[in-house]
Coordinates of C-alpha atoms in Angstrom, one line a residue:
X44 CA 122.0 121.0 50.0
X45 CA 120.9 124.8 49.3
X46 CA 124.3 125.9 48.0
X47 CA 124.3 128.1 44.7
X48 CA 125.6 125.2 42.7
X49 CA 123.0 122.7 43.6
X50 CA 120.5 125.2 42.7
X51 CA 121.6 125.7 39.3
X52 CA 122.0 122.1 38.6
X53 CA 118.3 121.7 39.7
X54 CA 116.8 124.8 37.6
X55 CA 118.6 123.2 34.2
X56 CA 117.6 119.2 35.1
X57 CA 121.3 118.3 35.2
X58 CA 122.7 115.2 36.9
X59 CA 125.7 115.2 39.3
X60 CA 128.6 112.5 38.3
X61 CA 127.4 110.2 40.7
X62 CA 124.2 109.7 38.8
X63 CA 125.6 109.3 35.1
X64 CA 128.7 107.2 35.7
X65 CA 129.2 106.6 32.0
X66 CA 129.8 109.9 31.0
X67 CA 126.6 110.0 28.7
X68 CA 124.8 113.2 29.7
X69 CA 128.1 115.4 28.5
X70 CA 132.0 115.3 28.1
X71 CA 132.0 116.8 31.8
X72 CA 128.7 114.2 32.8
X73 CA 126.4 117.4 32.4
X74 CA 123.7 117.6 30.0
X75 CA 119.7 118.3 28.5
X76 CA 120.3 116.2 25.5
X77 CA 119.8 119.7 23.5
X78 CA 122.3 118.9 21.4
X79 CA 121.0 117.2 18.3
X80 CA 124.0 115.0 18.9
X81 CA 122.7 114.3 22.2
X82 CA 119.5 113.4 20.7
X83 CA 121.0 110.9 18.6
X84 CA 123.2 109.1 21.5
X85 CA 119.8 108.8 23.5
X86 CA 117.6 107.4 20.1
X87 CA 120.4 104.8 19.9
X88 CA 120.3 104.3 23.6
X89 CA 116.5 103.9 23.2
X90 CA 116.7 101.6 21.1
X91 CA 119.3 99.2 22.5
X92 CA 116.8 99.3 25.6
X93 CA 114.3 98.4 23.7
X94 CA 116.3 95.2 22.4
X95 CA 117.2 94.3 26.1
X96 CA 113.5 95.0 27.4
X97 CA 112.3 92.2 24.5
X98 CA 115.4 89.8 25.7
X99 CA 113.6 90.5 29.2
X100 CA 110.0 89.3 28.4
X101 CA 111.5 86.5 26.7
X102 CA 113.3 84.9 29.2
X103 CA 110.4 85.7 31.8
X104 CA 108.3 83.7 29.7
X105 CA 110.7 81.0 30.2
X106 CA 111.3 80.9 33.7
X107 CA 107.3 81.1 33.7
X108 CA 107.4 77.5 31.7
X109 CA 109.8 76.2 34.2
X110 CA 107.3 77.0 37.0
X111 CA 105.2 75.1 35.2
X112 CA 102.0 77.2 35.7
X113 CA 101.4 79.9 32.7
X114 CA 101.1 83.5 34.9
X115 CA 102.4 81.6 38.0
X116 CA 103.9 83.5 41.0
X117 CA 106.7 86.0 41.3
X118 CA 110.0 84.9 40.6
X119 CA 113.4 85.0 43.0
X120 CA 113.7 88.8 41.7
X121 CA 110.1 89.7 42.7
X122 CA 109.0 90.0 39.3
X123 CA 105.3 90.4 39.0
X124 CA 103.8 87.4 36.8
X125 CA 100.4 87.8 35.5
X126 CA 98.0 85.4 37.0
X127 CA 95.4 83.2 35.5
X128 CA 91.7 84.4 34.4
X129 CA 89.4 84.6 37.2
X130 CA 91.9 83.7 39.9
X131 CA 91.9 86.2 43.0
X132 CA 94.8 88.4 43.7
X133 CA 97.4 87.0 45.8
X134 CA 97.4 89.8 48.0
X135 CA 93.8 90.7 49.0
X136 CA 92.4 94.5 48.8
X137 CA 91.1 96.1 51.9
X138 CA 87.2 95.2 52.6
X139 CA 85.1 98.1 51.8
X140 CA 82.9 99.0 54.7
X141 CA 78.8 98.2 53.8
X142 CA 77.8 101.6 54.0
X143 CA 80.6 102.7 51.5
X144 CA 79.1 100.1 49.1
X145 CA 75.8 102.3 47.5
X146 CA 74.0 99.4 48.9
X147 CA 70.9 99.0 50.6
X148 CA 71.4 97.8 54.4
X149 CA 69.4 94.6 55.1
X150 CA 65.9 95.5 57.1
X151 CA 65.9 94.6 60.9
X152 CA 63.0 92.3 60.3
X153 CA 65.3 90.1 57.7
X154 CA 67.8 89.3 60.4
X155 CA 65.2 88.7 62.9
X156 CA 63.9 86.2 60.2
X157 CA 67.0 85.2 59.5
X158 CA 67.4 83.3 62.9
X159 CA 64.2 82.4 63.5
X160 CA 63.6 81.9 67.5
X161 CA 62.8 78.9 69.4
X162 CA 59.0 78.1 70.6
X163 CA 58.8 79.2 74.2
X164 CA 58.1 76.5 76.5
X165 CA 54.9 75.3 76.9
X166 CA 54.4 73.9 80.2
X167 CA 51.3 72.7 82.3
X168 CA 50.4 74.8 85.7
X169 CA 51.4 71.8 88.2
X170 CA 54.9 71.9 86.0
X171 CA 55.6 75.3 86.6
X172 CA 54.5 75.3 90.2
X173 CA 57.0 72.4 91.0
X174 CA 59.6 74.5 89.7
X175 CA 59.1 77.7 92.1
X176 CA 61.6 76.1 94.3
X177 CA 64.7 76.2 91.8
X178 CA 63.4 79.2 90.1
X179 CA 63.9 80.9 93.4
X180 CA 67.2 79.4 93.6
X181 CA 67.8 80.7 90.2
X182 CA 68.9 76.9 89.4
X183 CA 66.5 76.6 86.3
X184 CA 67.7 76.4 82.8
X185 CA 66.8 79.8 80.6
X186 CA 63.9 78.1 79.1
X187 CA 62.2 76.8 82.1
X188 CA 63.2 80.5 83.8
X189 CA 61.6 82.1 80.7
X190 CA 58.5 80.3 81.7
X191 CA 58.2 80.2 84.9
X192 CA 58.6 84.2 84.7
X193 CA 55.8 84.8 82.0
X194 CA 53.4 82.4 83.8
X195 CA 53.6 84.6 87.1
X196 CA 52.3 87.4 85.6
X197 CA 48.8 85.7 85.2
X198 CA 48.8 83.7 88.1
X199 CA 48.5 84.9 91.1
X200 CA 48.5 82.4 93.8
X201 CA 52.2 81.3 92.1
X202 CA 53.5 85.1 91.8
X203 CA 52.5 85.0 95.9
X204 CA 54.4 81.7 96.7
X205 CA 57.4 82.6 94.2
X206 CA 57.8 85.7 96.2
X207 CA 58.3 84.1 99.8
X208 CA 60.5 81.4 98.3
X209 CA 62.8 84.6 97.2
X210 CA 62.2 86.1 100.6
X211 CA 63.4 82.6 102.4
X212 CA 65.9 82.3 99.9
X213 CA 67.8 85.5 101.3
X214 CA 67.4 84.4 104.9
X215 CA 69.6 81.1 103.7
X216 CA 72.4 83.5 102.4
X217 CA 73.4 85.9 104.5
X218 CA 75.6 89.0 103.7
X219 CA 79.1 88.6 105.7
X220 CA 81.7 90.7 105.7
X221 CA 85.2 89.3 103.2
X222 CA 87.1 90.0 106.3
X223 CA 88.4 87.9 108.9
X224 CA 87.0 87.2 112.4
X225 CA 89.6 88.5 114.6
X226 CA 89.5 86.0 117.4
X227 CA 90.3 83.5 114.4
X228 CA 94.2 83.7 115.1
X229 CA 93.6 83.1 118.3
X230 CA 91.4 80.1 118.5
X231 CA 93.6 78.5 115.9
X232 CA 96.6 79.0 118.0
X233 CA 94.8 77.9 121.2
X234 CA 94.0 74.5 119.1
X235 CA 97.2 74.1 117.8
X236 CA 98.5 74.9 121.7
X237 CA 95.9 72.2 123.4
X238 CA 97.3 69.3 121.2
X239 CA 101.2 70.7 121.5
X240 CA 101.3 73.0 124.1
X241 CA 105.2 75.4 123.9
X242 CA 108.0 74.8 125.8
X243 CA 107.7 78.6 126.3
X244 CA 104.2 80.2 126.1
X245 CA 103.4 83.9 125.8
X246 CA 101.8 85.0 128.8
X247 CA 98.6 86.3 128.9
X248 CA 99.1 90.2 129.2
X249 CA 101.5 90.1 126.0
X250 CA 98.5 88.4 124.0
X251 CA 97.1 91.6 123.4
X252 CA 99.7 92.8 122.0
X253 CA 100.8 89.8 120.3
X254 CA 97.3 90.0 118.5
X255 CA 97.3 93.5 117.6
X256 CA 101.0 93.5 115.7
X257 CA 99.7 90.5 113.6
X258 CA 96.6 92.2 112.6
X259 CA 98.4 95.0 111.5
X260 CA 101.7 93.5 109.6
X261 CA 98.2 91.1 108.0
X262 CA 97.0 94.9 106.6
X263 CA 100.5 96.0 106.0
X264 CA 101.1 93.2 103.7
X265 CA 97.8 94.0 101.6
X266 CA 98.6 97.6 100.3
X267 CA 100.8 98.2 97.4
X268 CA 104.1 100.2 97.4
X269 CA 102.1 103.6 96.3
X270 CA 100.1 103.3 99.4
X271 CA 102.9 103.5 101.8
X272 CA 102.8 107.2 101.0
X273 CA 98.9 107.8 101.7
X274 CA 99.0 110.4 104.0
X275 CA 97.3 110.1 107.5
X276 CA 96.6 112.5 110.0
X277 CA 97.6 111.3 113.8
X278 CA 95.4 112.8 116.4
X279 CA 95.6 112.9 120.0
X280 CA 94.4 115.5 123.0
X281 CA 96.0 118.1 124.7
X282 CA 94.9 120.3 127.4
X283 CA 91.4 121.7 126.8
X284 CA 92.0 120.5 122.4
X285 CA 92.7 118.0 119.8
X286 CA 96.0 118.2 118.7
X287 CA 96.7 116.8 115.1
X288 CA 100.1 115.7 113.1
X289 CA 99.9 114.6 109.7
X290 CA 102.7 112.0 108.1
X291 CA 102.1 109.1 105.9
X292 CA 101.7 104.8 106.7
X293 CA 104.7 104.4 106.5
X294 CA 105.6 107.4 109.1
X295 CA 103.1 105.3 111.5
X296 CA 104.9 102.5 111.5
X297 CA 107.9 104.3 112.3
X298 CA 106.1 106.0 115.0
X299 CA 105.2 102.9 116.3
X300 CA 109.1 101.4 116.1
X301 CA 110.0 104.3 117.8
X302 CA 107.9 104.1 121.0
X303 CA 107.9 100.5 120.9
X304 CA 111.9 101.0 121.5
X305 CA 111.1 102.1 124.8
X306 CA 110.2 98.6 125.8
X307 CA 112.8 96.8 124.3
X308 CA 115.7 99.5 125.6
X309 CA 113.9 98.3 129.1
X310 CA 114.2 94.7 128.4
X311 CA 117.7 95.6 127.5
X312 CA 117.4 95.2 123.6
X313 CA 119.0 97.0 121.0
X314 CA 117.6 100.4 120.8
X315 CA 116.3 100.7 117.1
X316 CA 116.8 104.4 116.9
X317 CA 120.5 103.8 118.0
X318 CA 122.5 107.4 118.0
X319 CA 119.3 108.9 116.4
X320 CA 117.2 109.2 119.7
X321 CA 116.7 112.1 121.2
X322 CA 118.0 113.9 124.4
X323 CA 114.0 113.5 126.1
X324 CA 113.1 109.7 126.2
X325 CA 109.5 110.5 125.1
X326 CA 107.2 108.7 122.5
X327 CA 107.0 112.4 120.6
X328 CA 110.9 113.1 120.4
X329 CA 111.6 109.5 119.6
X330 CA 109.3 109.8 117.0
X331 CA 110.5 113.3 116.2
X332 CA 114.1 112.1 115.6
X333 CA 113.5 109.2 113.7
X334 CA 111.4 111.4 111.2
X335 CA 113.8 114.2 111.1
X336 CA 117.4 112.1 110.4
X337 CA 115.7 109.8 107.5
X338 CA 117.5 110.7 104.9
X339 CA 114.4 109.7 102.7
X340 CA 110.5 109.5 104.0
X341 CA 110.4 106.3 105.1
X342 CA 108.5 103.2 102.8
X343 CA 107.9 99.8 103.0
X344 CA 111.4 99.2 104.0
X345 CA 110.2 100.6 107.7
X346 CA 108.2 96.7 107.5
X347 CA 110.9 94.8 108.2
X348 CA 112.8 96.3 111.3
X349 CA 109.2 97.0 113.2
X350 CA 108.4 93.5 112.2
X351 CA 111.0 91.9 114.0
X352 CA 111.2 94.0 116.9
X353 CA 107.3 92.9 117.8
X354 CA 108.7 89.5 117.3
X355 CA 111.3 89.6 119.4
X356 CA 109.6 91.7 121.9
X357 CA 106.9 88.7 122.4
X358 CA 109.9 86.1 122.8
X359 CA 111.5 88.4 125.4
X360 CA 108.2 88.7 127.4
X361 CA 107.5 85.1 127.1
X362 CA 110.2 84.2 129.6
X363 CA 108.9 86.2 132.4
X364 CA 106.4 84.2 134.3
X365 CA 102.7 85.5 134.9
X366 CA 103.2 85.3 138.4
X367 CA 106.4 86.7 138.5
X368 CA 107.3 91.0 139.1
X369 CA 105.7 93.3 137.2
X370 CA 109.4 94.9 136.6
X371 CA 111.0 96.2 134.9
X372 CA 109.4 99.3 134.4
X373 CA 109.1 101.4 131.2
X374 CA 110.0 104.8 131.3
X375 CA 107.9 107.1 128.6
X376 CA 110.0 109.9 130.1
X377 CA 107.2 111.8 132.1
X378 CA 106.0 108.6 134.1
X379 CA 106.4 104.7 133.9
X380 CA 104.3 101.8 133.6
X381 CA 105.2 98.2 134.7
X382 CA 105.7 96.2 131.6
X383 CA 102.4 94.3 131.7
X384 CA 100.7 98.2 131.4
X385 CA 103.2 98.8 129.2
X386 CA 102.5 95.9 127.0
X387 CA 99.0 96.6 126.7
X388 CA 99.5 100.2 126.1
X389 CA 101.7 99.2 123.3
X390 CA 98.2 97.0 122.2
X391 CA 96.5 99.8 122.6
X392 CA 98.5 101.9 120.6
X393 CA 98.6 99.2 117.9
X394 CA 95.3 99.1 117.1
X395 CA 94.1 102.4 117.2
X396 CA 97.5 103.3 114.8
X397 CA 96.0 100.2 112.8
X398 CA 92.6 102.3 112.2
X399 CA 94.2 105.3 111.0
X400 CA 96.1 103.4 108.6
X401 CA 93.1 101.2 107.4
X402 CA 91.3 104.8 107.1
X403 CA 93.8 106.1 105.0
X404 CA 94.1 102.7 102.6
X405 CA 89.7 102.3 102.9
X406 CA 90.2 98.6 104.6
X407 CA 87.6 97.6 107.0
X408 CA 89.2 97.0 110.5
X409 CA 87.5 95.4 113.3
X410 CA 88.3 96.3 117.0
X411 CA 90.4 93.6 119.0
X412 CA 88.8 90.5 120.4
X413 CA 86.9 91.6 123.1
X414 CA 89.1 90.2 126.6
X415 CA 91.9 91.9 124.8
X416 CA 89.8 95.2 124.4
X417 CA 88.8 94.6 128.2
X418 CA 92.1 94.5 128.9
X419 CA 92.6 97.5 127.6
X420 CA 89.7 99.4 128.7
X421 CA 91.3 98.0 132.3
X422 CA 94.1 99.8 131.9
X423 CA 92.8 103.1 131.3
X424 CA 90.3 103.0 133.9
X425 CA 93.1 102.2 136.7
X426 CA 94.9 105.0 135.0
X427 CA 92.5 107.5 134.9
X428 CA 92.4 108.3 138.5
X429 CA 96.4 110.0 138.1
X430 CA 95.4 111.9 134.7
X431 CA 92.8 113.3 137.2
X432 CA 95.2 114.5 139.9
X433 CA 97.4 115.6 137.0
X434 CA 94.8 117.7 135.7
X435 CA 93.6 119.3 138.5
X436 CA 97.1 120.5 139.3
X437 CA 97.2 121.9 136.2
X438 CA 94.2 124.0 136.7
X439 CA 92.2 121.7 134.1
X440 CA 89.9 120.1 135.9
X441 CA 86.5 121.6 138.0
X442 CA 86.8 123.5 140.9
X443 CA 87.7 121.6 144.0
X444 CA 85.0 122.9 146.6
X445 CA 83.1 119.6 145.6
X446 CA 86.6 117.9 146.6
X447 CA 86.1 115.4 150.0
X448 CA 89.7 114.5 150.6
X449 CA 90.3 111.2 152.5
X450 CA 92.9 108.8 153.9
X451 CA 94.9 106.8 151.3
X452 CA 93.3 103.5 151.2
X453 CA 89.8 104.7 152.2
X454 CA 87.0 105.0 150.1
X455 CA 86.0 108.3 148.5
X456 CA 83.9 110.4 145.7
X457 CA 83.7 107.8 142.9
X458 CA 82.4 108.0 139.6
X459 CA 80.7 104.5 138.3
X460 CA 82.3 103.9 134.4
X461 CA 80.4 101.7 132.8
X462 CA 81.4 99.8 129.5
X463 CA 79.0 98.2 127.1
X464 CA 79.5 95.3 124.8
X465 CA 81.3 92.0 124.9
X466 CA 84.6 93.9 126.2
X467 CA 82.8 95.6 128.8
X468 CA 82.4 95.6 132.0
X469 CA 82.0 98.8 135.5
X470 CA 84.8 100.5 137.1
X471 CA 84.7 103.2 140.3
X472 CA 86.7 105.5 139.3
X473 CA 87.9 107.7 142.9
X474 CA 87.6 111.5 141.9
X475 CA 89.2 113.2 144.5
X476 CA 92.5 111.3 145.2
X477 CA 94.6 108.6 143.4
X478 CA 95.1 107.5 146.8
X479 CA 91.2 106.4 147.2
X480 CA 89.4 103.4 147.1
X481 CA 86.5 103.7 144.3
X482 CA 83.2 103.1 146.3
X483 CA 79.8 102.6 144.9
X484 CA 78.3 104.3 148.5
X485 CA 79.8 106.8 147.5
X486 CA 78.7 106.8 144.1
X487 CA 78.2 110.5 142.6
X488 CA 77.7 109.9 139.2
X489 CA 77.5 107.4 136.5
X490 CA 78.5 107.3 133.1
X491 CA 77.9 104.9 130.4
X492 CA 79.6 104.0 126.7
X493 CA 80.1 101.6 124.0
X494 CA 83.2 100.0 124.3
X495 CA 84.8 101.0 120.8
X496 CA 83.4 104.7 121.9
X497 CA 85.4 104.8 124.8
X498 CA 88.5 103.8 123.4
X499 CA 88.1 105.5 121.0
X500 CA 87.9 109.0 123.3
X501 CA 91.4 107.5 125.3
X502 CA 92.8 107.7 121.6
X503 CA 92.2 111.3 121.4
X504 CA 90.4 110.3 118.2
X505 CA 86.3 111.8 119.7
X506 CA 86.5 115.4 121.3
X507 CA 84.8 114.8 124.6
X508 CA 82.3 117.1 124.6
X509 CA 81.2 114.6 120.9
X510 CA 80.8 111.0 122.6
X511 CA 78.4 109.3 122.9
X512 CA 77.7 109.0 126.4
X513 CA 75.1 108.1 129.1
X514 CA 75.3 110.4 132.2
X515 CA 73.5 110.8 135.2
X516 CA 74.5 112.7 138.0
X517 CA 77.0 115.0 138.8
X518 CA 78.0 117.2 135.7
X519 CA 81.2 118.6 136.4
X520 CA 82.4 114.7 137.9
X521 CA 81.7 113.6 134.4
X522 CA 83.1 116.3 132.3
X523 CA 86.6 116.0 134.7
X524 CA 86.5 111.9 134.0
X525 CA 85.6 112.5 130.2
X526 CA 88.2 114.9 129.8
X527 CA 91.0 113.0 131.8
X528 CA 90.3 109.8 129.4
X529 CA 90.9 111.9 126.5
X530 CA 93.9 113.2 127.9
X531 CA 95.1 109.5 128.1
X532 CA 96.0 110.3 124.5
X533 CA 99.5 111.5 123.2
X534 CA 101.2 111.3 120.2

């Protein structure tokens, strides 16, 4: 306290009540023992202490006897007791560092001396050739290693055979990659299926799709909670450009539980948007209205409800028969597919939603098997001849003075698409009417690309004019069929 009172108290060494509860310092428990009175009360107090303090070392040196042990430990009162001569402190002091000592530091040759090394090992020529073999297969022991390494620096004939045993030692151990094979699901299931075949199998244009939600909730159940929020950039092409939208893994999923709806709402499942979809029954509104009436960004919570809708999407499909109709259709709001396309487009989507995700995380993914990618790569190509039309309509596509129009059914201009790889395969593609039979007489160009690469220009994920393509023939054909692929792409 800085109050005026407490100061003065401080400035003449006086003591507060509290602190002299006798009354000695002062009739009113104030005093400097100025007072030769004063001075006399504390001699006498002095000297009664004095008394007391002797009283106090003698029955210390008492309790001491009791103990036992002359200087023995610290009594119940935590009394220090002296300790015997020469015996450490019962409490040691803090180590004092070597340099703080004044002392010399020992020489690096002393310590070297001071462990004195092992002889190397002496062994004969024949000895050290036999071991080439587990040298090379680093299975000798350090000493024999130590060896064999200082005897091929003076022999030469062994330094020449140890360095093709090292050379077929890495053609025994290839480098593969930590990640899976992805037709492993498959031929697991297709063993477990030949010894127990289901009551109710999955046909064979859901396996595609089947496939690719699998490998992607496998990769969705890898990344932490902080990735769900890595941003990633969707891409897709429009008229004569790319076109880009940028959201976050967790906003792809619900991209891809959005436009999946569109299936189950035509197998006449629950819709998953429910009141949130919007007015236009496209894959872009759907998406647009999921996105905008979250009341939070989405996070891993999105998982579980896209999760179950492949599942149950697969076990709707699975009871319509492979031979049966192709309906119902799915309506993306500007056209329909039957479900089979639309099943596969929904694979399609899958996968290539899958890269941009294992992009943004930096997880290797491999493209599908490769008679699901043909599949795909099917698809498009039966496709592509409508994108064409559509274009063209539009003003999009080349001048038609090249056009030859014919009757529906007949065969026409055609453009020969060929695929490479294990997916692969050649397609006619009409060019002058939907309506047209692809022909190779007729054949005015021919175009040729990696399988990946052409998928990847349907995704709207390589700028045409950027693939890499093999073309010979007509020029404007090709650019009109490499432009229609990549306007196979949308949101």
């Amino acid at each position: 306290m800085n109050d005026a009172g407490s100061a003065d108290r401080f400035e003449h060494g006086g003591f507060d009540g509290e602190d002299d509860p006798d009354g000695r310092n002062g009739a009113e428990g104030k005093g400097d023992f100025s007072d030769k009175s004063d001075f006399e009360d504390k001699r006498v107090f002095e000297g009664e202490s004095g008394k007391q303090d002797e009283q106090d070392k003698q029955d210390k040196h008492e309790r001491q006897e009791g103990y036992g042990i002359p200087g023995g430990p610290a009594n119940d009162n935590g009394d220090d007791i002296p300790q015997r001569p020469g015996q450490p402190p019962r409490i040691p002091m803090p180590r004092a560092s070597v340099e703080d000592g004044g002392r010399p530091l020992p020489a690096l040759e002393d310590l070297g001396e001071a462990a004195p090394r092992r002889a190397p090992l002496v062994l004969e020529h024949r000895v050290l050739k036999s071991l080439l073999g587990a040298w090379a297969l680093a299975a000798c022991s350090p000493d024999e290693t130590a060896a064999v390494e200082e005897h091929l620096g003076d022999c030469g004939s062994c330094a020449d055979e140890a360095l093709r045993l090292r050379e077929a030692v890495g053609l025994l151990h290839q480098p593969e990659s930590l990640d899976l094979d992805p037709g492993l699901r498959t031929r697991v299931l297709d063993g477990c299926l030949d010894r127990r075949p289901p009551r109710v199998p999955v046909p064979g244009w859901a396996a595609p799709y089947d496939a690719e939600a699998a490998r992607l909730d496998a990769l969705l159940q890898d990344i932490g909670d902080a990735e769900w929020h890595r941003p990633v950039r969707l891409r897709w092409f429009e008229a004569e450009g790319p076109m880009t939208r940028r959201t976050t893994v967790a906003g792809v999923i619900a991209h891809l539980l959005s436009v999946d709806g569109l299936v189950a709402v035509a197998l006449g499942m629950d819709d998953p948007l429910g009141d949130m979809a919007g007015a236009a029954p496209t894959p872009r509104a759907r998406t647009e209205a999921y996105w905008r009436t979250s009341h939070f960004p989405p996070g891993r919570s999105v998982r579980a409800p896209w999760r179950e809708q492949t599942h149950d999407l697969v076990r709707a499909v699975s009871f319509i028969s492979d031979s049966g109709p192709a309906r119902p259709a799915v309506s993306y709001g500007d056209f329909e597919l039957p479900l089979r396309d639309a099943m596969l487009d929904r694979a399609f989507e899958c996968w290539v939603h899958a890269e941009d995700i294992a992009e943004a995380v930096d997880y290797p993914y491999e493209p599908p098997a490769p008679r699901h990618m043909n599949r795909m790569i099917d698809l498009a190509a039966r496709v592509l001849p409508d994108v064409l039309a559509t274009r063209r309509r539009a003003g999009l596509a080349s001048p038609p003075h090249h056009r030859h129009l014919v009757p529906a059914g007949e065969p026409g201009r055609s453009l020969r698409l060929e695929i490479e790889g294990l997916g692969g395969g050649e397609w006619l593609i009409p060019l002058d009417s939907p309506a047209a039979v692809g022909s190779a007489a007729h054949e005015v160009a021919h175009v040729a690309l990696d399988g990946a690469e052409f998928c990847r220009l349907a995704a709207g994920h390589v700028p045409p004019a950027e693939a890499a393509v093999g073309q010979v023939g007509d020029r404007e054909a090709i650019r009109d069929v490499l432009f229609a692929a990549a306007a196979l792409s949308r949101m």
